[in-house]
Tab-separated table of C-alpha atoms and ligand atoms in Angstrom:
chain	number	residue	atom	x	y	z
A	1	UNK	CA	6.405	15.404	-0.985
A	2	UNK	CA	4.425	13.744	-3.152
A	3	UNK	CA	4.998	11.583	-5.601
A	4	UNK	CA	1.819	9.885	-8.301
A	5	UNK	CA	2.668	6.598	-8.739
A	6	UNK	CA	0.881	3.759	-11.320
A	7	UNK	CA	0.342	0.247	-10.554
A	8	UNK	CA	-1.635	-3.130	-11.735
A	9	UNK	CA	-3.846	-4.487	-7.949
A	10	UNK	CA	-6.032	-7.474	-8.316
A	11	UNK	CA	-6.281	-6.577	-12.187
A	12	UNK	CA	-7.775	-2.965	-10.899
A	13	UNK	CA	-4.922	-0.028	-12.685
A	14	UNK	CA	-4.845	1.657	-9.549
A	15	UNK	CA	-2.941	5.243	-10.088
A	16	UNK	CA	-2.635	7.081	-6.701
A	17	UNK	CA	-1.020	10.452	-5.567
A	18	UNK	CA	1.085	9.643	-2.278
A	19	UNK	CA	3.186	10.760	0.244
A	20	UNK	CA	6.576	9.853	0.587
A	21	UNK	CA	6.570	9.052	3.540
A	22	UNK	CA	3.592	6.832	3.645
A	23	UNK	CA	4.539	2.761	3.886
A	24	UNK	CA	2.721	0.331	1.447
A	25	UNK	CA	0.510	-0.762	4.179
A	26	UNK	CA	-0.669	2.018	5.041
A	27	UNK	CA	-1.881	3.037	1.386
A	28	UNK	CA	-3.786	-0.689	0.599
A	29	UNK	CA	-5.304	0.356	4.936
A	30	UNK	CA	-6.264	3.970	5.066
A	31	UNK	CA	-6.244	4.659	1.670
A	32	UNK	CA	-7.577	2.227	-0.618
A	33	UNK	CA	-9.381	-0.178	2.087
A	34	UNK	CA	-8.181	-3.468	0.862
A	35	UNK	CA	-7.759	-4.749	5.029
A	36	UNK	CA	-6.302	-7.839	4.559
A	37	UNK	CA	-3.637	-6.379	5.482
A	38	UNK	CA	-2.203	-5.507	8.870
A	39	UNK	CA	-0.365	-4.774	11.204
A	40	UNK	CA	1.337	-6.471	14.085
A	41	UNK	CA	5.098	-6.248	16.096
A	42	UNK	CA	6.252	-3.427	13.396
A	43	UNK	CA	9.512	-4.539	13.127
A	44	UNK	CA	9.531	-7.334	10.551
A	45	UNK	CA	10.121	-10.050	12.366
A	46	UNK	CA	5.933	-11.110	11.730
A	47	UNK	CA	4.566	-10.938	8.929
A	48	UNK	CA	1.206	-9.205	9.094
A	49	UNK	CA	2.195	-7.218	6.755
A	50	UNK	CA	3.020	-9.456	4.358
A	51	UNK	CA	1.575	-8.379	-0.029
A	52	UNK	CA	2.393	-10.457	-2.501
A	53	UNK	CA	4.341	-8.730	-5.275
A	54	UNK	CA	4.368	-9.993	-8.640
A	55	UNK	CA	5.569	-8.654	-12.382
B	101	FES	S1	4.174	-6.333	11.294
B	101	FES	FE1	4.857	-6.752	9.146
B	101	FES	S2	6.310	-7.967	9.753
B	101	FES	FE2	4.664	-7.505	12.025
């Protein structure tokens, strides 16, 4: 199943059809090729996957 999402990313409007099982990390790295965000520990302890969200 997919969901269409829209958001502002680094001052660019993004609209994307995402699979419901994707993580934000997967979307950023694998689909949008923004590889600055990384997976470290994979369980919420190291902060390598942290993304700053502002409204
Ligand atoms: S990879 Fe997310 S907190 Fe470590």
